[in-house]
mmCIF file of C-alpha atoms and ligand atoms in Angstrom:
data_model
loop_
_atom_site.group_PDB
_atom_site.id
_atom_site.type_symbol
_atom_site.label_atom_id
_atom_site.label_comp_id
_atom_site.label_asym_id
_atom_site.label_seq_id
_atom_site.Cartn_x
_atom_site.Cartn_y
_atom_site.Cartn_z
ATOM 1 C CA MET A 543 -38.352 159.894 135.982
ATOM 2 C CA GLN A 544 -37.778 160.715 132.371
ATOM 3 C CA LYS A 545 -35.755 158.105 130.570
ATOM 4 C CA LYS A 546 -36.134 158.806 126.885
ATOM 5 C CA GLU A 547 -34.141 161.473 125.131
ATOM 6 C CA TYR A 548 -36.272 164.157 123.513
ATOM 7 C CA GLN A 549 -35.262 166.496 120.793
ATOM 8 C CA CYS A 550 -35.688 170.096 121.866
ATOM 9 C CA ARG A 551 -38.935 171.297 120.374
ATOM 10 C CA ILE A 552 -40.545 174.675 120.877
ATOM 11 C CA LEU A 553 -44.294 174.996 121.166
ATOM 12 C CA SER A 554 -46.030 178.224 121.920
ATOM 13 C CA GLY A 555 -49.276 179.917 121.139
ATOM 14 C CA MET A 556 -51.618 182.825 121.586
ATOM 15 C CA ARG A 557 -55.309 183.395 121.556
ATOM 16 C CA PRO A 558 -56.381 185.158 118.349
ATOM 17 C CA THR A 559 -56.633 188.712 119.641
ATOM 18 C CA GLY A 560 -56.167 190.510 116.313
ATOM 19 C CA LYS A 561 -53.424 193.005 115.600
ATOM 20 C CA MET A 562 -50.325 192.500 117.688
ATOM 21 C CA HIS A 563 -48.845 195.243 119.861
ATOM 22 C CA LEU A 564 -45.387 195.998 121.171
ATOM 23 C CA GLY A 565 -46.131 194.053 124.350
ATOM 24 C CA ASN A 566 -46.811 190.907 122.309
ATOM 25 C CA PHE A 567 -43.582 191.524 120.437
ATOM 26 C CA VAL A 568 -41.378 192.035 123.476
ATOM 27 C CA GLY A 569 -43.115 189.387 125.558
ATOM 28 C CA ALA A 570 -43.205 186.627 122.969
ATOM 29 C CA LEU A 571 -42.757 187.165 119.242
ATOM 30 C CA GLU A 572 -39.222 188.446 119.413
ATOM 31 C CA LYS A 573 -38.225 185.319 121.291
ATOM 32 C CA TRP A 574 -40.104 183.066 118.877
ATOM 33 C CA VAL A 575 -38.229 184.498 115.919
ATOM 34 C CA GLU A 576 -34.921 184.036 117.687
ATOM 35 C CA LEU A 577 -35.611 180.424 118.640
ATOM 36 C CA GLN A 578 -36.576 179.552 115.097
ATOM 37 C CA SER A 579 -33.012 179.366 113.918
ATOM 38 C CA LYS A 580 -32.043 176.965 116.682
ATOM 39 C CA TYR A 581 -34.869 174.471 117.076
ATOM 40 C CA GLU A 582 -37.954 172.992 115.554
ATOM 41 C CA ASN A 583 -40.932 175.228 116.359
ATOM 42 C CA PHE A 584 -44.716 174.974 116.376
ATOM 43 C CA TYR A 585 -46.921 178.055 116.724
ATOM 44 C CA LEU A 586 -50.480 177.572 117.729
ATOM 45 C CA ILE A 587 -53.542 179.775 117.392
ATOM 46 C CA ALA A 588 -55.604 179.061 120.495
ATOM 47 C CA ASP A 589 -59.028 179.618 118.972
ATOM 48 C CA TYR A 590 -60.776 177.219 121.344
ATOM 49 C CA HIS A 591 -59.228 179.015 124.295
ATOM 50 C CA ALA A 592 -60.645 182.247 122.845
ATOM 51 C CA LEU A 593 -64.118 180.937 123.639
ATOM 52 C CA THR A 594 -63.371 181.254 127.341
ATOM 53 C CA THR A 595 -63.554 185.017 127.043
ATOM 54 C CA ASN A 596 -66.044 185.494 124.234
ATOM 55 C CA LEU A 597 -68.691 183.164 122.915
ATOM 56 C CA ASP A 598 -69.280 185.374 119.899
ATOM 57 C CA THR A 599 -67.191 183.655 117.249
ATOM 58 C CA SER A 600 -67.627 186.187 114.459
ATOM 59 C CA MET A 601 -64.265 187.837 115.070
ATOM 60 C CA ILE A 602 -62.182 184.697 115.464
ATOM 61 C CA LEU A 603 -61.239 184.328 111.807
ATOM 62 C CA PRO A 604 -60.591 188.031 111.113
ATOM 63 C CA ASN A 605 -58.578 188.283 114.331
ATOM 64 C CA THR A 606 -56.637 185.160 113.427
ATOM 65 C CA LEU A 607 -55.693 186.604 110.051
ATOM 66 C CA GLU A 608 -54.621 189.911 111.604
ATOM 67 C CA MET A 609 -52.568 188.156 114.224
ATOM 68 C CA VAL A 610 -50.856 185.771 111.839
ATOM 69 C CA SER A 611 -50.096 188.637 109.429
ATOM 70 C CA ASP A 612 -48.163 190.229 112.273
ATOM 71 C CA TRP A 613 -46.399 186.974 113.151
ATOM 72 C CA LEU A 614 -45.259 186.666 109.550
ATOM 73 C CA SER A 615 -44.262 190.321 109.401
ATOM 74 C CA VAL A 616 -41.924 190.108 112.373
ATOM 75 C CA GLY A 617 -40.188 187.108 110.852
ATOM 76 C CA ILE A 618 -41.931 183.891 111.831
ATOM 77 C CA ASP A 619 -41.051 181.679 108.886
ATOM 78 C CA PRO A 620 -43.932 179.310 108.141
ATOM 79 C CA ASP A 621 -41.663 176.946 106.209
ATOM 80 C CA LYS A 622 -39.702 176.304 109.354
ATOM 81 C CA SER A 623 -42.494 176.669 111.874
ATOM 82 C CA PRO A 624 -46.008 175.417 111.216
ATOM 83 C CA ILE A 625 -48.671 177.937 112.233
ATOM 84 C CA PHE A 626 -51.995 176.250 112.939
ATOM 85 C CA ARG A 627 -55.379 176.530 114.619
ATOM 86 C CA GLN A 628 -56.134 174.338 117.566
ATOM 87 C CA SER A 629 -59.715 173.906 116.363
ATOM 88 C CA GLN A 630 -58.652 172.342 113.058
ATOM 89 C CA ILE A 631 -56.719 169.477 114.595
ATOM 90 C CA LYS A 632 -59.144 167.202 116.375
ATOM 91 C CA GLU A 633 -56.442 165.508 118.435
ATOM 92 C CA HIS A 634 -56.372 168.560 120.738
ATOM 93 C CA THR A 635 -59.852 167.764 121.970
ATOM 94 C CA GLU A 636 -59.073 164.061 122.332
ATOM 95 C CA LEU A 637 -55.974 164.535 124.416
ATOM 96 C CA HIS A 638 -57.724 167.240 126.415
ATOM 97 C CA LEU A 639 -60.417 164.751 127.352
ATOM 98 C CA ILE A 640 -57.919 162.115 128.427
ATOM 99 C CA PHE A 641 -55.955 164.643 130.471
ATOM 100 C CA SER A 642 -59.137 165.799 132.163
ATOM 101 C CA MET A 643 -59.240 162.408 133.887
ATOM 102 C CA LEU A 644 -55.770 162.857 135.336
ATOM 103 C CA ILE A 645 -56.189 166.016 137.366
ATOM 104 C CA THR A 646 -58.458 166.977 140.215
ATOM 105 C CA LYS A 647 -60.886 169.825 140.397
ATOM 106 C CA ALA A 648 -59.154 171.049 143.547
ATOM 107 C CA ARG A 649 -55.835 171.303 141.704
ATOM 108 C CA LEU A 650 -57.400 173.349 138.917
ATOM 109 C CA GLU A 651 -59.142 175.603 141.402
ATOM 110 C CA ARG A 652 -55.759 176.474 142.859
ATOM 111 C CA ASN A 653 -54.563 177.770 139.488
ATOM 112 C CA PRO A 654 -53.903 181.489 140.055
ATOM 113 C CA THR A 655 -54.881 182.523 136.518
ATOM 114 C CA LEU A 656 -58.374 181.205 137.147
ATOM 115 C CA LYS A 657 -58.910 183.766 139.879
ATOM 116 C CA GLU A 658 -57.406 186.527 137.773
ATOM 117 C CA GLN A 659 -59.565 185.687 134.824
ATOM 118 C CA VAL A 660 -62.693 185.694 136.892
ATOM 119 C CA LYS A 661 -61.720 189.092 138.253
ATOM 120 C CA ASP A 662 -60.797 190.510 134.812
ATOM 121 C CA LEU A 663 -63.948 189.290 133.189
ATOM 122 C CA ASN A 664 -65.990 190.547 136.052
ATOM 123 C CA ILE A 665 -68.040 187.414 136.279
ATOM 124 C CA ASP A 666 -69.127 185.454 139.261
ATOM 125 C CA ALA A 667 -69.843 182.145 137.586
ATOM 126 C CA ILE A 668 -66.932 180.251 136.168
ATOM 127 C CA ILE A 669 -67.546 177.846 133.351
ATOM 128 C CA TYR A 670 -66.115 174.381 132.978
ATOM 129 C CA GLY A 671 -63.912 175.771 130.181
ATOM 130 C CA HIS A 672 -62.200 178.227 132.540
ATOM 131 C CA LEU A 673 -61.383 175.455 134.952
ATOM 132 C CA GLY A 674 -60.094 173.229 132.166
ATOM 133 C CA TYR A 675 -58.183 175.981 130.389
ATOM 134 C CA PRO A 676 -54.742 174.716 131.451
ATOM 135 C CA VAL A 677 -55.738 171.129 130.658
ATOM 136 C CA LEU A 678 -56.390 172.109 127.054
ATOM 137 C CA GLN A 679 -53.125 174.028 127.050
ATOM 138 C CA ALA A 680 -51.299 170.924 128.278
ATOM 139 C CA ALA A 681 -52.797 168.988 125.371
ATOM 140 C CA ASP A 682 -51.598 171.747 123.000
ATOM 141 C CA ILE A 683 -48.059 171.399 124.236
ATOM 142 C CA LEU A 684 -47.778 167.660 124.704
ATOM 143 C CA LEU A 685 -49.426 166.653 121.411
ATOM 144 C CA TYR A 686 -46.304 168.036 119.756
ATOM 145 C CA LYS A 687 -44.015 166.798 122.516
ATOM 146 C CA GLY A 688 -42.961 170.369 123.102
ATOM 147 C CA THR A 689 -40.009 170.515 125.460
ATOM 148 C CA LEU A 690 -39.643 174.266 125.736
ATOM 149 C CA VAL A 691 -42.515 176.725 125.940
ATOM 150 C CA PRO A 692 -41.593 180.401 125.541
ATOM 151 C CA VAL A 693 -44.293 182.317 127.381
ATOM 152 C CA GLY A 694 -44.777 185.274 129.662
ATOM 153 C CA GLU A 695 -44.624 184.901 133.399
ATOM 154 C CA ASP A 696 -48.411 184.798 133.668
ATOM 155 C CA GLN A 697 -48.398 181.401 131.939
ATOM 156 C CA ALA A 698 -45.930 179.714 134.300
ATOM 157 C CA SER A 699 -48.674 178.054 136.344
ATOM 158 C CA HIS A 700 -50.089 176.465 133.185
ATOM 159 C CA ILE A 701 -46.743 174.984 132.284
ATOM 160 C CA GLU A 702 -46.512 173.575 135.807
ATOM 161 C CA ILE A 703 -49.876 171.862 135.297
ATOM 162 C CA THR A 704 -48.640 170.569 131.930
ATOM 163 C CA ARG A 705 -45.631 169.025 133.648
ATOM 164 C CA GLU A 706 -47.821 167.384 136.245
ATOM 165 C CA LEU A 707 -50.108 165.931 133.583
ATOM 166 C CA ALA A 708 -47.181 164.582 131.558
ATOM 167 C CA ARG A 709 -45.739 162.915 134.649
ATOM 168 C CA LYS A 710 -49.069 161.488 135.674
ATOM 169 C CA PHE A 711 -49.783 160.067 132.226
ATOM 170 C CA ASN A 712 -46.285 158.580 131.942
ATOM 171 C CA SER A 713 -46.485 157.007 135.375
ATOM 172 C CA ILE A 714 -49.749 155.235 134.611
ATOM 173 C CA TYR A 715 -49.409 154.297 130.935
ATOM 174 C CA GLY A 716 -45.680 154.338 130.271
ATOM 175 C CA GLU A 717 -43.534 157.101 129.007
ATOM 176 C CA VAL A 718 -45.005 158.947 126.051
ATOM 177 C CA PHE A 719 -44.417 162.600 126.921
ATOM 178 C CA PRO A 720 -41.399 164.755 127.700
ATOM 179 C CA ILE A 721 -41.647 166.998 130.757
ATOM 180 C CA PRO A 722 -41.626 170.455 129.215
ATOM 181 C CA ASN A 723 -40.031 173.579 130.616
ATOM 182 C CA ALA A 724 -41.291 177.127 130.472
ATOM 183 C CA LYS A 725 -38.907 179.583 128.939
ATOM 184 C CA LEU A 726 -39.906 182.822 130.521
ATOM 185 C CA THR A 727 -39.193 185.884 128.460
ATOM 186 C CA SER A 728 -36.347 187.858 129.958
ATOM 187 C CA PHE A 729 -37.528 191.450 129.432
ATOM 188 C CA ALA A 730 -40.136 192.288 132.023
ATOM 189 C CA ARG A 731 -43.597 192.925 130.692
ATOM 190 C CA LEU A 732 -43.700 196.018 128.555
ATOM 191 C CA PRO A 733 -45.994 198.557 130.173
ATOM 192 C CA GLY A 734 -48.762 200.150 128.143
ATOM 193 C CA LEU A 735 -49.171 203.890 127.576
ATOM 194 C CA ASP A 736 -50.918 204.311 130.931
ATOM 195 C CA GLY A 737 -48.274 202.396 132.869
ATOM 196 C CA ASN A 738 -50.390 199.252 133.267
ATOM 197 C CA LYS A 739 -49.760 196.031 131.388
ATOM 198 C CA MET A 740 -50.031 196.645 127.638
ATOM 199 C CA SER A 741 -53.276 195.046 126.625
ATOM 200 C CA LYS A 742 -55.710 195.400 123.796
ATOM 201 C CA SER A 743 -58.732 195.318 126.048
ATOM 202 C CA VAL A 744 -57.405 198.286 128.036
ATOM 203 C CA GLY A 745 -56.667 200.331 124.901
ATOM 204 C CA ASN A 746 -53.152 201.365 125.948
ATOM 205 C CA THR A 747 -51.225 199.744 123.128
ATOM 206 C CA ILE A 748 -48.855 200.672 120.356
ATOM 207 C CA LEU A 749 -49.574 198.329 117.478
ATOM 208 C CA LEU A 750 -46.882 196.808 115.306
ATOM 209 C CA SER A 751 -48.831 198.140 112.352
ATOM 210 C CA ASP A 752 -49.143 201.738 113.640
ATOM 211 C CA GLU A 753 -47.778 204.468 111.355
ATOM 212 C CA GLU A 754 -45.320 207.016 112.700
ATOM 213 C CA ASP A 755 -47.953 209.741 113.174
ATOM 214 C CA GLU A 756 -50.102 207.423 115.203
ATOM 215 C CA ILE A 757 -47.166 206.399 117.380
ATOM 216 C CA LYS A 758 -46.310 210.054 117.986
ATOM 217 C CA LYS A 759 -49.865 210.823 118.954
ATOM 218 C CA LYS A 760 -49.976 207.906 121.356
ATOM 219 C CA ILE A 761 -46.605 208.546 122.984
ATOM 220 C CA ARG A 762 -47.404 212.231 123.414
ATOM 221 C CA GLN A 763 -50.171 211.126 125.786
ATOM 222 C CA ALA A 764 -48.053 208.594 127.671
ATOM 223 C CA ILE A 765 -47.578 209.226 131.353
ATOM 224 C CA THR A 766 -44.114 210.242 132.536
ATOM 225 C CA ASP A 767 -42.665 211.129 135.921
ATOM 226 C CA PRO A 768 -45.471 213.173 137.525
ATOM 227 C CA GLN A 769 -42.905 215.283 139.382
ATOM 228 C CA LYS A 770 -41.335 216.526 136.143
ATOM 229 C CA ILE A 771 -43.709 219.215 135.041
ATOM 230 C CA ARG A 772 -41.625 221.318 132.714
ATOM 231 C CA ARG A 773 -38.256 221.212 131.018
ATOM 232 C CA GLY A 774 -35.648 222.120 133.604
ATOM 233 C CA ASP A 775 -37.286 220.039 136.323
ATOM 234 C CA PRO A 776 -35.091 217.040 137.108
ATOM 235 C CA GLY A 777 -36.873 213.808 136.194
ATOM 236 C CA ARG A 778 -36.671 210.251 137.464
ATOM 237 C CA PRO A 779 -36.194 207.925 134.483
ATOM 238 C CA GLU A 780 -36.610 204.866 136.671
ATOM 239 C CA VAL A 781 -40.283 205.668 137.184
ATOM 240 C CA CYS A 782 -40.854 206.829 133.616
ATOM 241 C CA LEU A 783 -42.593 204.655 131.106
ATOM 242 C CA VAL A 784 -41.025 206.445 128.144
ATOM 243 C CA TYR A 785 -37.601 205.654 129.544
ATOM 244 C CA THR A 786 -38.568 201.962 129.685
ATOM 245 C CA TYR A 787 -39.363 202.165 125.981
ATOM 246 C CA HIS A 788 -35.996 203.828 125.329
ATOM 247 C CA GLN A 789 -34.288 201.001 127.207
ATOM 248 C CA LYS A 790 -35.931 198.444 125.007
ATOM 249 C CA PHE A 791 -35.847 200.137 121.616
ATOM 250 C CA ASN A 792 -33.084 202.710 121.917
ATOM 251 C CA SER A 793 -30.475 201.042 124.097
ATOM 252 C CA GLY A 794 -27.605 202.965 122.483
ATOM 253 C CA GLU A 795 -28.868 206.316 123.747
ATOM 254 C CA THR A 796 -30.143 205.474 127.213
ATOM 255 C CA ASP A 797 -27.123 206.935 129.026
ATOM 256 C CA ASP A 798 -27.582 210.308 127.334
ATOM 257 C CA ILE A 799 -31.312 210.259 127.945
ATOM 258 C CA TYR A 800 -30.826 209.358 131.573
ATOM 259 C CA ALA A 801 -28.379 212.212 132.043
ATOM 260 C CA GLY A 802 -30.569 214.666 130.126
ATOM 261 C CA CYS A 803 -33.688 213.759 132.085
ATOM 262 C CA THR A 804 -32.145 213.768 135.537
ATOM 263 C CA SER A 805 -30.358 217.077 134.932
ATOM 264 C CA GLY A 806 -33.476 218.651 133.477
ATOM 265 C CA VAL A 807 -31.869 219.545 130.132
ATOM 266 C CA LEU A 808 -34.063 217.104 128.245
ATOM 267 C CA GLY A 809 -37.764 217.924 128.335
ATOM 268 C CA CYS A 810 -40.444 215.262 128.182
ATOM 269 C CA VAL A 811 -41.821 216.386 124.841
ATOM 270 C CA ASP A 812 -38.457 216.068 123.083
ATOM 271 C CA CYS A 813 -37.767 212.800 124.832
ATOM 272 C CA LYS A 814 -41.148 211.454 123.721
ATOM 273 C CA MET A 815 -40.707 212.513 120.111
ATOM 274 C CA LYS A 816 -37.324 210.854 119.994
ATOM 275 C CA CYS A 817 -38.862 207.730 121.474
ATOM 276 C CA ALA A 818 -41.680 207.708 118.930
ATOM 277 C CA ALA A 819 -39.221 208.072 116.057
ATOM 278 C CA VAL A 820 -37.060 205.238 117.344
ATOM 279 C CA ILE A 821 -40.009 202.887 117.816
ATOM 280 C CA SER A 822 -41.361 203.786 114.416
ATOM 281 C CA ASN A 823 -37.982 202.989 112.826
ATOM 282 C CA TYR A 824 -37.734 199.775 114.749
ATOM 283 C CA ILE A 825 -41.027 198.472 113.442
ATOM 284 C CA ALA A 826 -40.779 200.001 109.940
ATOM 285 C CA PRO A 827 -39.658 196.723 108.315
ATOM 286 C CA PHE A 828 -42.588 194.878 109.956
ATOM 287 C CA ARG A 829 -45.021 197.505 108.704
ATOM 288 C CA GLU A 830 -43.708 197.088 105.207
ATOM 289 C CA LYS A 831 -44.222 193.322 105.181
ATOM 290 C CA ARG A 832 -47.569 193.712 106.822
ATOM 291 C CA ARG A 833 -48.845 195.825 103.980
ATOM 292 C CA TYR A 834 -48.107 192.927 101.680
ATOM 293 C CA TYR A 835 -50.098 190.475 103.792
ATOM 294 C CA ALA A 836 -52.979 192.928 104.156
ATOM 295 C CA GLU A 837 -53.282 192.853 100.375
ATOM 296 C CA ASN A 838 -52.827 189.093 100.184
ATOM 297 C CA VAL A 839 -54.989 187.742 102.967
ATOM 298 C CA ALA A 840 -55.733 184.575 101.016
ATOM 299 C CA GLU A 841 -52.054 183.745 101.202
ATOM 300 C CA VAL A 842 -52.154 184.031 105.005
ATOM 301 C CA LEU A 843 -54.999 181.553 105.164
ATOM 302 C CA ASP A 844 -53.099 179.185 102.842
ATOM 303 C CA ILE A 845 -50.090 179.393 105.136
ATOM 304 C CA ILE A 846 -52.264 178.450 108.103
ATOM 305 C CA ARG A 847 -53.884 175.563 106.249
ATOM 306 C CA ASP A 848 -50.505 174.255 105.203
ATOM 307 C CA GLY A 849 -49.331 174.493 108.825
ATOM 308 C CA GLU A 850 -52.388 172.518 109.872
ATOM 309 C CA LYS A 851 -51.482 169.696 107.510
ATOM 310 C CA ARG A 852 -47.972 169.457 108.894
ATOM 311 C CA ALA A 853 -48.896 169.898 112.553
ATOM 312 C CA GLY A 854 -51.818 167.494 112.088
ATOM 313 C CA LYS A 855 -49.435 164.697 111.119
ATOM 314 C CA VAL A 856 -47.420 165.107 114.293
ATOM 315 C CA ALA A 857 -50.552 165.321 116.416
ATOM 316 C CA ASN A 858 -51.925 162.192 114.810
ATOM 317 C CA GLU A 859 -48.746 160.232 115.482
ATOM 318 C CA THR A 860 -48.732 161.270 119.121
ATOM 319 C CA MET A 861 -52.388 160.285 119.560
ATOM 320 C CA GLN A 862 -51.681 156.882 118.058
ATOM 321 C CA GLU A 863 -48.924 156.450 120.595
ATOM 322 C CA VAL A 864 -51.270 157.574 123.357
ATOM 323 C CA ARG A 865 -53.944 155.085 122.308
ATOM 324 C CA ARG A 866 -51.399 152.315 122.069
ATOM 325 C CA ALA A 867 -50.066 153.138 125.531
ATOM 326 C CA MET A 868 -53.605 153.118 126.904
ATOM 327 C CA SER A 869 -54.642 150.013 124.983
ATOM 328 C CA LEU A 870 -57.513 151.915 123.452
ATOM 329 C CA GLY A 871 -58.609 150.417 120.153
HETATM 330 N N1 LIG B 1017 -52.801 180.443 127.363
HETATM 331 C C1 LIG B 1017 -51.979 181.140 126.404
HETATM 332 C C2 LIG B 1017 -52.216 182.643 126.571
HETATM 333 O O1 LIG B 1017 -53.247 183.051 127.028
HETATM 334 C C3 LIG B 1017 -52.257 180.721 124.997
HETATM 335 C C4 LIG B 1017 -51.928 179.283 124.745
HETATM 336 C C5 LIG B 1017 -52.813 178.296 124.428
HETATM 337 C C6 LIG B 1017 -50.642 178.705 124.777
HETATM 338 N N2 LIG B 1017 -52.149 177.129 124.236
HETATM 339 C C7 LIG B 1017 -50.827 177.317 124.444
HETATM 340 C C8 LIG B 1017 -49.361 179.190 125.050
HETATM 341 C C9 LIG B 1017 -49.756 176.445 124.406
HETATM 342 C C10 LIG B 1017 -48.302 178.302 125.012
HETATM 343 C C11 LIG B 1017 -48.485 176.930 124.704
HETATM 344 O O2 LIG B 1017 -51.363 183.406 126.197
#
């Protein structure tokens, strides 16, 4: 049972995958920006977690800089919210090791994302790091005493493991950690241009940094209702990906689009071009800011280093508390 009162603190993170796409925006970043005005926030770059999918480290720094440029462009304010790399704050590895003693192998083998990852990566041998992935994530969250973790649905099982680890630690060594909650993002996953989950590795994304021409080209190829072959055919917006985009980025016009599509008056090409224009407008301010960061990459790295100093202090305090609770040292 939790007895202490904890201040609401947001902690979330992503693996450094490079340029962000609309799926990242809808699934996470938009929420992060919104939460910033209400609570204290910490935003983590999971560069150690990145090693679970690729041991080649040459792209980690460039991808980190691309990703953080997008975070800044959509409105993450580094003065309010430290942005930092997991690998630069040694306390992540320390707490990870301690947590690894508090959970069984069987429990980690039941983690559904483990099976998915193995399937996605097309490998038959899992490494220790895959198994321990959620243990490291728990350390990420609890080092900062995060109470609320805004993530996509796919991460819910990791937050559950984090809760279990916090409870287990508290029950053995006394209460140090809050029991965090996942804050699942309300808009369902944004589909990619082929109708599957939008994902960089699949190549079905619209990037936040894409110019209007590029967006048009991509949306022109997006799949729509296969039964609507030409203008005049009645379409089914509920199965159409482009309509999903309209719902998200063009909510004011969805009634008209629905009526136009179902009656056949609105053809797919016109509907797509309208959609591309709306999305392009929506992300235009991000693109503008992004150009600035592309020209001032050194500033992005300074922002990260500054975040590491601030986050490092919090992490250090928590680890001191952990050691005290465990009578270590
Ligand atoms: N596992 C998360 C993902 O793949 C990334 C992540 C690492 C994370 N540490 C975290 C998310 C801590 C939230 C909190 O998206």
